[in-house]
Amino acid sequence: MSALRILVPIKRVIDYAVKPRVNKAQTGVETAGVKHSMNPFDELSVEESVRIREKKSAPGGVEDICVISAGPTKAQDILRTAMAMGADRAIHVEVKEGEDLEPLSVAKLLKTAVEQQKSNLVILGKQSIDDDANQTGQMLAGLLGWPQATQASKVEFGEGDTVSVTREVDGGAETLKAKLPMIITTDLRLNEPRYASLPNIMKAKKKPLEKKTLADFGITAERRLKVLKVTEPPTRQGGGKVDDVDGLISKLKEMGAI
Amino acid sequence: MACRPQLTPVLRRLARTTSELSRQAPRPQVLSLTRTAAAAGSRSLGSSQPRPFQHTPARRKDGDDFTSIKYPELKRDGRFGRLTLDHVAHFRSLLGDSNSALIDGVANAEAAADDLEPFNSDWMRKYRGHTQLVLKPASTTEVSQILKYCNDNMLAVVPQGGNTGLVGGSVPVFDEIVLSMSRMSQILEFDDVSGTLVAEAGCILEVADQYLAARGYIFPLDLGAKGSCHLGGNLSTNAGGLRLLRYGSLHGTVLGIEAVLPDGTVVDDLSRLRKNNTGYDLKQLFIGAEGTIGVITKVSIQCPQRPAAQNVAFFGLESYEHAQRAFREAKGQLSEILSAFELMDEGSQALVHRVTGSKRPLESTHPFYCLIETSGSNADHDSEKLSAFLESVMDKGIVADGTLAQDETQLRALWAWREGITEALGHLGGVFKYDVSIPLAQMYQLVEDTRARVAEAGLLGDDADGTHPVRAVVGYGHMGDSNLHLNISTRRFDPRIEKVLEPFVYEWIAQRQGSISAEHGLGLAKKKYIGYSRSEGMVGLMKQIKGLYDPRGIMNPYKYI
C-alpha cells in the first residue's frame, strides 16, 4: 500500500464559545476584536490524521501531514496549533481580511494544493461554523474526480489502498468503502481532539510554514454570490404571568387558542 | 452559524464542565438551581440516606438532620420572642400582602414547609433550621422597619443572600426570621469613566459581572458560586475567590455601603470615592461581619477595566517545591498580567476525572498541577510574554509537562479542572472542608500530615469494597494567596473521622500562625475554633463592637460571636 500523504485544510473562525454579533451595516458578522480559533470540525481532521499515524492504522504508514489555511495573517496561529497537535508542516495562503473565499474558490485552491503536494488523502471538516456551507469537501471531490466519504464517524484502513468510512445517517450507520486517493470529511463523533502539550507547542514553532498567495494557485478572490443583508433572528418575546386558572383561560381565549 | 448548537456532542465534556460543574448561567430561579445541582448527588455528613432530587414530605419529617439536633450544645436563647400571628400580620402590613414578599409558616406550618425549606438549609445540607417566616423586603426602608420591629419585639433575624455559604452562616439554627435580600437585586448606577458600580445587596454576582462585561468592565470578585451568590453576601463574608491575586480583597475594592442596624438606623456610607479620609472607616466593619451587626443593603464598588485578552496554561509538576519555584517564576516574568495561580494535587484531579469523565489535559499524571491565568490588554503582547515564560520554565525543568489553551473552549475546560473540584467531591459523598491560610512554604505540608494521620488511624483507603470511611485527603487552592483548601472526602458518616481531624488541623494551623478561615468565614462551622486564629483580646474587642451595634443580640445569633 502506498504511504499516506495527508492534506488537512483548516479554517480560522470566530471561537465556538463566543456569541457572534451582526455588524451595524448588516453586511456580515462582526469579526474585529472577537476571539478566533480553529474551526472545531477541523480540529477533528487534524486529530484524526495524527491518530492514523500514531496508531499505525494505515498499512503503508503516514509519510506527511500537511495543514493548509487560506486567511489573514492571524491564520498562522491556528496552523501553529495544528502543528502542535502533530501536523508536520503548514501552508498559509494569504487572503486579505474581508476578502473571504467562497467554497468553490477554496475547492479550486485545494485541488491545486493536492496536485502540488502529491496528497493522496484529504481530511477536512464537514463544514465551518461561520458559513455552514458544507460544500468544500464535495466540490473538491468533484474537481479531482476522487471518491468521497462525508461526515465520517470512523475511519479504517484495509488491504490494497482501501479505506472504510462509517458515517452516521438517519436511523443508523452507513459504511462506505473506497480506494485511495480519496476525500473524507469529519463529523462530531469521530474523535476527541487533544490538548497541545507545551513541548509540542515549542516544537511547532520550528516546523516549516510556507507562505503563499492566491496567485500561486492561479486563483482570484472573485465572488459569485452577493450578500444582501445579514440579520439576527428575532428576539424571543417574554412571557406573561397570570394570577390563576381563570386568568389563564381568559388569556388563552383572548389569543384565540381555545 | 446555525450549526453551533450541533457542536454540543463533540464538546460534550466542555459543555458539561462549563455549564453544570461550576460556571452556572445566571437564572432567575437561583435557589432552586443551586439546590438541583447539589441534590444531584451530594449528601451531608449528618444523614445516612442519599438525598432525593426534590424535597419530599417524607424527608421533612425525618428531623434528625436539624442543626439543633446535630449540635445539642446549642440551646435556643429564651430571651428571644416566639413568632405569633400578630407579628406576621404586622410584617404583612409593612411589606404588602403579596406572597412574593413573605413566606408564612406561622399560620400553617405544613402548607408552607416546602416553600420554607430552601431558606432553612444550606446547599451542602449540613445545616438545617426551623424558621417559620421568610421576609423579602424590596427597599432599604422596609429593611429598616423590619429590623426595628424585630429589635423592639426581641425577634432574632438571619440575613440571607444567595445561601451559597460553606460554614452555615446564612441559615437559621432555631426559629430565627430569615431576611432574604433576593428582591433587592437592582443595579442602581454605573459610572463608565471611573468604573464605580452601585447595586443593591441582592444583586447576583454573575448578573453584575455580565452588566459590567457589556460596558468593558469586570467585577473584581469571581468565584464558583457566582451564578447564585449575592453581592451583599459576598461582602458580609468578605469572599476571596479567583481574582483576588489580581484585584485584591473587598476591603480595598468596596468604596461604600449602605447598611441597616438592628434598631432601624440606616448607615449611609454609600461613598463613590476612592479616597475618603474622613474619620473611622466604618464600612470595613460590615465586610466580613457575616450579618452579626447589621444588614448590608447597598454596595458601591470600584470595578477594573475588563482585560481584552486572557490566556490559561496548565502545568504538571513533580513536587510542591517545583510548584513554589513555578510561582516565583510566574510572578517574576508575568508580573502585571498574572491574574491567577491555582494549585491542585493529583488526588483532587483524579476525583474530578472520576466524576466528570472528562479527558485529562495532560497525557501523564503528576503529583501536582497548577493553572496560570494571564489577563491583559494586548493579546499579542501577552502571548509573547507567556511563551517566553513557558519556554523558560520548561528549559529549567521546573514544570514536567503542560498545555496552553488554544481557544476559549479549552480555556473554560482547563478552568473546570480547578473550579469543578468542590462539586465533584460533593458528588462522591460527605466532605470535611478546611479553608486555611498558611505561610506558602509549609502550605502543602498540612495535607501530607493530615493524610498520614488519617491513614495511621486506619480510616483511609480508596478500595472498592468501601471498608475505609475516608476515600481521600486532597488539597488545592489559591497558591497566589497562600490559601489552601484541605478536603477530606468520605464515604459515610463516621464519628472517628472528626475526632482525628479536630482539633488537630486547627492546632497545626495555630502553631504556624495561619488562619483557620481564609475566605469562607466562620459561621456556625468554625464558631468553636475562632480562638486558634484570634487571641482572647481580639475576640473581646469584636464582642464590644457587637454589643455596640446590636445590643439586644438579635442579628444572626448562635453563630461565631
Coordinates of N, CA and C in Angstrom, one line a residue, chain B residues 92-256:
Chain B
R92 N -46.9 41.8 57.3 CA -47.7 41.8 56.1 C -48.1 43.3 55.8
S93 N -48.4 44.0 56.9 CA -48.8 45.4 56.7 C -47.6 46.2 56.2
L94 N -46.4 45.8 56.6 CA -45.2 46.5 56.2 C -44.9 46.3 54.7
L95 N -45.0 45.0 54.4 CA -44.4 44.6 53.1 C -45.5 44.4 52.0
G96 N -46.8 44.6 52.4 CA -47.8 44.3 51.4 C -48.2 42.9 51.5
D97 N -49.4 42.6 50.9 CA -50.0 41.3 51.1 C -49.5 40.3 50.0
S98 N -48.6 40.7 49.2 CA -48.2 39.8 48.1 C -47.4 38.6 48.7
N99 N -47.6 37.4 48.0 CA -46.9 36.2 48.5 C -45.4 36.3 48.2
S100 N -45.0 37.2 47.3 CA -43.6 37.2 47.0 C -42.8 37.9 48.0
A101 N -43.4 38.6 48.9 CA -42.7 39.4 49.9 C -42.5 38.6 51.2
L102 N -43.3 37.6 51.4 CA -43.3 37.0 52.7 C -43.8 35.5 52.6
I103 N -43.0 34.6 53.2 CA -43.4 33.2 53.2 C -43.8 32.9 54.7
D104 N -45.0 32.6 54.9 CA -45.5 32.5 56.3 C -45.8 31.0 56.6
G105 N -45.0 30.5 57.6 CA -45.2 29.2 58.1 C -45.8 29.2 59.5
V106 N -46.2 30.4 60.0 CA -46.7 30.5 61.3 C -48.2 30.1 61.3
A107 N -48.9 30.6 60.3 CA -50.3 30.3 60.3 C -50.6 28.8 59.9
N108 N -49.8 28.3 59.0 CA -50.0 26.9 58.6 C -48.6 26.4 58.2
A109 N -48.0 25.7 59.2 CA -46.6 25.3 59.0 C -46.5 24.2 57.9
E110 N -47.5 23.3 57.9 CA -47.4 22.2 56.9 C -47.5 22.7 55.5
A111 N -48.4 23.7 55.3 CA -48.6 24.2 53.9 C -47.3 24.9 53.4
A112 N -46.6 25.6 54.3 CA -45.5 26.4 53.8 C -44.2 25.7 53.9
A113 N -44.2 24.5 54.4 CA -42.9 23.8 54.7 C -42.0 23.7 53.5
D114 N -42.6 23.3 52.3 CA -41.8 23.2 51.1 C -41.2 24.5 50.7
D115 N -42.0 25.6 50.9 CA -41.5 26.9 50.4 C -40.4 27.4 51.4
L116 N -40.5 27.0 52.6 CA -39.5 27.4 53.6 C -38.2 26.7 53.5
E117 N -38.3 25.4 53.1 CA -37.2 24.6 53.1 C -35.9 25.1 52.5
P118 N -36.0 25.7 51.3 CA -34.7 26.3 50.7 C -34.0 27.3 51.6
F119 N -34.8 28.0 52.4 CA -34.3 29.1 53.2 C -33.7 28.5 54.6
N120 N -34.2 27.3 54.9 CA -33.8 26.7 56.1 C -32.5 25.9 56.1
S121 N -32.1 25.4 54.9 CA -30.9 24.6 54.8 C -29.9 25.2 53.8
D122 N -28.7 24.8 54.0 CA -27.6 25.3 53.1 C -27.5 24.3 52.0
W123 N -26.7 24.6 51.0 CA -26.7 23.8 49.8 C -25.9 22.5 50.0
M124 N -25.0 22.5 51.0 CA -24.3 21.2 51.3 C -25.1 20.3 52.2
R125 N -26.2 20.8 52.6 CA -27.1 20.1 53.5 C -26.5 19.7 54.8
K126 N -25.6 20.5 55.3 CA -25.0 20.2 56.6 C -25.8 20.9 57.7
Y127 N -26.5 22.0 57.4 CA -27.2 22.7 58.4 C -28.7 22.9 58.0
R128 N -29.5 22.8 59.0 CA -31.0 22.9 58.7 C -31.7 23.5 59.9
G129 N -32.4 24.6 59.7 CA -33.0 25.3 60.8 C -34.5 25.1 60.8
H130 N -35.2 25.9 61.7 CA -36.6 25.7 61.9 C -37.4 27.0 61.6
T131 N -36.9 27.8 60.7 CA -37.6 29.1 60.5 C -39.0 28.9 60.1
Q132 N -39.9 29.8 60.6 CA -41.3 29.7 60.2 C -41.7 30.9 59.3
L133 N -40.7 31.8 59.1 CA -41.1 33.1 58.4 C -39.9 33.6 57.6
V134 N -40.1 33.8 56.3 CA -39.1 34.4 55.4 C -39.7 35.8 55.0
L135 N -38.9 36.8 55.2 CA -39.3 38.2 54.7 C -38.4 38.6 53.6
K136 N -39.0 39.2 52.6 CA -38.2 39.6 51.4 C -38.5 41.1 51.2
P137 N -37.8 41.9 51.9 CA -38.0 43.4 51.7 C -37.6 43.8 50.3
A138 N -38.2 44.9 49.8 CA -37.9 45.4 48.5 C -37.1 46.7 48.5
S139 N -37.0 47.3 49.7 CA -36.3 48.6 49.8 C -35.6 48.7 51.2
T140 N -34.7 49.6 51.3 CA -33.9 49.9 52.5 C -34.9 50.3 53.6
T141 N -35.9 51.1 53.3 CA -36.9 51.5 54.3 C -37.6 50.3 54.9
E142 N -37.9 49.3 54.0 CA -38.6 48.1 54.5 C -37.7 47.3 55.4
V143 N -36.4 47.2 55.0 CA -35.4 46.5 55.9 C -35.4 47.2 57.3
S144 N -35.3 48.5 57.2 CA -35.2 49.3 58.4 C -36.4 49.1 59.3
Q145 N -37.6 49.1 58.7 CA -38.8 48.9 59.5 C -38.9 47.5 60.1
I146 N -38.5 46.5 59.3 CA -38.5 45.1 59.8 C -37.6 45.0 61.0
L147 N -36.3 45.5 60.8 CA -35.3 45.3 61.9 C -35.8 46.0 63.2
K148 N -36.3 47.2 63.0 CA -36.7 48.0 64.2 C -37.8 47.2 65.0
Y149 N -38.7 46.7 64.2 CA -39.8 45.9 64.8 C -39.2 44.6 65.5
C150 N -38.3 44.0 64.9 CA -37.7 42.8 65.4 C -37.0 43.1 66.7
N151 N -36.2 44.2 66.6 CA -35.4 44.7 67.8 C -36.4 45.0 69.0
D152 N -37.4 45.7 68.7 CA -38.4 46.1 69.8 C -39.0 44.8 70.4
N153 N -39.3 43.8 69.5 CA -40.0 42.7 70.0 C -39.1 41.5 70.3
M154 N -37.8 41.7 70.3 CA -36.8 40.6 70.6 C -37.0 39.4 69.6
L155 N -37.1 39.7 68.3 CA -37.2 38.6 67.4 C -35.9 38.4 66.7
A156 N -35.3 37.2 66.7 CA -34.0 37.0 66.1 C -34.1 37.0 64.6
V157 N -33.0 37.5 63.9 CA -33.1 37.6 62.5 C -31.8 37.0 61.9
V158 N -31.9 36.3 60.7 CA -30.8 35.8 60.0 C -30.8 36.4 58.6
P159 N -29.9 37.3 58.3 CA -29.9 37.9 56.9 C -29.4 36.8 55.9
Q160 N -30.0 36.7 54.8 CA -29.6 35.7 53.8 C -29.5 36.2 52.4
G161 N -28.4 35.9 51.7 CA -28.2 36.3 50.3 C -28.5 35.1 49.4
G162 N -27.6 34.6 48.7 CA -27.8 33.5 47.8 C -27.7 32.2 48.5
N163 N -27.4 32.2 49.7 CA -27.3 31.0 50.6 C -26.3 30.0 49.9
T164 N -25.2 30.4 49.5 CA -24.2 29.5 49.0 C -23.0 29.3 49.9
G165 N -23.1 29.8 51.1 CA -22.0 29.7 52.1 C -21.6 28.3 52.4
L166 N -20.4 28.1 53.0 CA -19.9 26.8 53.3 C -19.8 26.6 54.8
V167 N -20.2 27.6 55.6 CA -20.0 27.4 57.0 C -21.3 27.6 57.8
G168 N -22.4 27.5 57.1 CA -23.7 27.6 57.9 C -24.0 28.9 58.4
G169 N -23.4 30.0 57.9 CA -23.6 31.3 58.5 C -25.0 31.9 58.0
S170 N -25.5 31.5 56.9 CA -26.7 32.1 56.4 C -28.0 31.4 56.6
V171 N -27.9 30.3 57.4 CA -29.2 29.6 57.6 C -29.5 29.7 59.1
P172 N -30.8 29.7 59.5 CA -31.2 29.8 60.9 C -30.8 28.5 61.6
V173 N -30.7 28.6 62.9 CA -30.4 27.4 63.8 C -31.8 27.0 64.4
F174 N -32.5 28.0 65.0 CA -33.8 27.6 65.5 C -34.8 28.3 64.7
D175 N -35.7 29.2 65.3 CA -36.8 29.8 64.6 C -36.5 31.2 64.2
E176 N -35.2 31.6 64.0 CA -35.0 33.0 63.6 C -35.7 33.3 62.3
I177 N -36.1 34.6 62.2 CA -36.7 35.0 60.9 C -35.6 35.1 59.8
V178 N -35.9 34.6 58.6 CA -34.9 34.8 57.6 C -35.2 36.1 56.8
L179 N -34.3 36.9 56.7 CA -34.4 38.2 56.0 C -33.7 38.0 54.6
S180 N -34.5 37.6 53.6 CA -33.9 37.3 52.3 C -33.8 38.6 51.5
M181 N -32.6 38.8 50.9 CA -32.4 40.1 50.2 C -32.6 39.9 48.7
S182 N -33.3 38.8 48.3 CA -33.4 38.4 46.9 C -34.2 39.4 46.1
R183 N -35.1 40.2 46.7 CA -35.9 41.1 45.9 C -35.1 42.5 45.7
M184 N -34.1 42.7 46.5 CA -33.3 43.9 46.3 C -32.2 43.6 45.4
S185 N -32.5 43.5 44.1 CA -31.5 42.9 43.2 C -31.1 43.9 42.1
Q186 N -31.5 45.2 42.2 CA -31.3 46.1 41.1 C -29.8 46.7 41.1
I187 N -29.4 46.9 39.8 CA -28.1 47.6 39.6 C -28.6 49.1 39.6
L188 N -28.0 49.9 40.4 CA -28.6 51.3 40.6 C -27.9 52.3 39.7
E189 N -26.6 52.2 39.6 CA -25.9 53.2 38.7 C -24.5 52.7 38.4
F190 N -24.0 53.1 37.3 CA -22.6 52.8 36.9 C -22.0 54.0 36.2
D191 N -20.8 54.3 36.6 CA -20.1 55.4 36.0 C -19.0 54.8 35.1
D192 N -19.2 55.0 33.8 CA -18.3 54.3 32.9 C -17.0 55.0 32.7
V193 N -16.8 56.1 33.4 CA -15.5 56.7 33.4 C -14.6 56.2 34.5
S194 N -15.2 56.3 35.7 CA -14.5 55.8 36.9 C -14.6 54.3 37.1
G195 N -15.6 53.7 36.6 CA -15.8 52.2 36.8 C -16.5 51.9 38.2
T196 N -17.2 52.9 38.7 CA -17.9 52.7 40.0 C -19.3 52.1 39.8
L197 N -19.5 51.0 40.4 CA -20.8 50.3 40.3 C -21.6 50.5 41.6
V198 N -22.8 50.8 41.5 CA -23.7 50.9 42.8 C -24.8 49.9 42.5
A199 N -25.0 49.0 43.4 CA -26.0 48.0 43.3 C -26.7 47.6 44.6
E200 N -27.9 47.1 44.6 CA -28.5 46.6 45.8 C -27.8 45.3 46.2
A201 N -28.0 45.0 47.5 CA -27.3 43.8 48.1 C -27.7 42.5 47.5
G202 N -28.9 42.4 47.0 CA -29.4 41.1 46.5 C -29.1 40.8 45.0
C203 N -28.3 41.7 44.5 CA -27.9 41.5 43.1 C -27.0 40.3 43.0
I204 N -27.2 39.5 42.0 CA -26.4 38.3 41.8 C -25.1 38.6 41.2
L205 N -24.0 38.0 41.7 CA -22.7 38.4 41.2 C -22.5 38.3 39.7
E206 N -23.0 37.2 39.1 CA -22.8 37.0 37.7 C -23.6 38.0 36.9
V207 N -24.8 38.4 37.4 CA -25.6 39.4 36.7 C -24.8 40.7 36.7
A208 N -24.2 41.1 37.8 CA -23.4 42.3 37.9 C -22.2 42.2 37.0
D209 N -21.6 41.0 36.9 CA -20.4 40.9 36.1 C -20.8 41.0 34.6
Q210 N -21.9 40.4 34.2 CA -22.3 40.5 32.8 C -22.8 41.9 32.4
Y211 N -23.4 42.6 33.4 CA -23.7 44.0 33.2 C -22.4 44.8 32.9
L212 N -21.4 44.5 33.7 CA -20.1 45.2 33.5 C -19.4 44.8 32.2
A213 N -19.6 43.5 31.9 CA -18.9 43.0 30.7 C -19.4 43.7 29.5
A214 N -20.7 44.0 29.4 CA -21.2 44.7 28.3 C -20.7 46.1 28.2
R215 N -20.1 46.6 29.3 CA -19.6 48.0 29.3 C -18.1 48.0 29.4
G216 N -17.5 46.8 29.2 CA -16.0 46.8 29.1 C -15.3 46.7 30.5
Y217 N -16.1 46.5 31.5 CA -15.5 46.4 32.9 C -15.7 45.0 33.4
I218 N -15.1 44.7 34.6 CA -15.2 43.4 35.2 C -15.4 43.6 36.7
F219 N -16.1 42.7 37.3 CA -16.3 42.7 38.7 C -15.0 42.2 39.4
P220 N -14.5 42.9 40.4 CA -13.2 42.5 40.9 C -13.2 41.2 41.7
L221 N -14.4 40.5 41.8 CA -14.5 39.3 42.5 C -15.1 38.2 41.6
D222 N -14.6 37.0 41.7 CA -15.1 35.9 40.9 C -15.0 34.6 41.7
L223 N -16.1 33.8 41.7 CA -16.0 32.6 42.5 C -17.0 31.6 41.9
G224 N -16.8 30.3 42.2 CA -17.6 29.2 41.6 C -19.1 29.4 41.7
A225 N -19.5 30.0 42.8 CA -21.0 30.1 43.1 C -21.5 31.4 42.5
K226 N -20.8 32.0 41.5 CA -21.3 33.3 41.1 C -22.6 33.4 40.5
G227 N -23.1 32.3 40.0 CA -24.5 32.2 39.4 C -25.6 32.4 40.4
S228 N -25.3 32.2 41.7 CA -26.3 32.2 42.7 C -26.0 33.3 43.8
C229 N -24.8 33.5 44.1 CA -24.5 34.3 45.3 C -24.8 35.8 45.1
H230 N -25.1 36.5 46.2 CA -25.4 37.9 46.1 C -24.2 38.8 46.5
L231 N -24.2 40.0 46.0 CA -23.2 40.9 46.4 C -23.1 41.1 47.9
G232 N -24.3 41.3 48.5 CA -24.4 41.5 49.9 C -23.7 40.4 50.7
G233 N -24.0 39.2 50.3 CA -23.4 38.0 50.9 C -21.9 38.0 50.7
N234 N -21.5 38.4 49.5 CA -20.0 38.4 49.2 C -19.3 39.3 50.2
L235 N -19.9 40.5 50.4 CA -19.3 41.5 51.3 C -19.4 41.0 52.7
S236 N -20.5 40.5 53.1 CA -20.7 40.1 54.5 C -19.7 39.0 54.9
T237 N -19.3 38.1 53.9 CA -18.3 37.1 54.2 C -16.9 37.4 53.8
N238 N -16.8 38.6 53.2 CA -15.5 39.1 52.6 C -14.9 38.0 51.7
A239 N -15.8 37.5 50.7 CA -15.4 36.4 49.9 C -14.1 36.8 49.1
G240 N -13.3 35.7 48.9 CA -12.0 36.0 48.3 C -12.0 35.6 46.8
G241 N -12.0 34.3 46.5 CA -12.2 33.9 45.2 C -11.0 33.9 44.3
L242 N -11.3 33.8 42.9 CA -10.3 33.6 42.0 C -9.5 34.8 41.5
R243 N -10.1 36.0 41.7 CA -9.4 37.1 41.1 C -8.7 37.9 42.2
L244 N -8.6 37.4 43.4 CA -8.0 38.2 44.5 C -6.6 38.6 44.2
L245 N -5.9 37.6 43.6 CA -4.5 37.8 43.4 C -4.3 39.1 42.5
R246 N -5.2 39.3 41.6 CA -5.0 40.5 40.7 C -5.7 41.7 41.3
Y247 N -6.9 41.6 41.8 CA -7.6 42.8 42.1 C -7.7 43.1 43.6
G248 N -7.2 42.2 44.4 CA -7.2 42.5 45.8 C -8.5 42.2 46.5
S249 N -8.5 42.3 47.8 CA -9.7 41.9 48.6 C -10.8 43.0 48.6
L250 N -12.0 42.6 49.0 CA -13.1 43.5 49.0 C -12.9 44.7 49.9
H251 N -12.0 44.5 50.9 CA -11.7 45.6 51.8 C -11.1 46.8 51.1
G252 N -10.5 46.4 49.9 CA -9.9 47.5 49.1 C -10.8 48.0 48.0
T253 N -11.6 47.1 47.4 CA -12.3 47.5 46.2 C -13.7 48.1 46.6
V254 N -14.2 47.8 47.7 CA -15.5 48.4 48.1 C -15.3 49.8 48.5
L255 N -16.1 50.7 47.9 CA -15.9 52.1 48.1 C -16.9 52.6 49.2
G256 N -18.0 51.9 49.2 CA -19.0 52.4 50.2 C -20.1 51.4 50.3

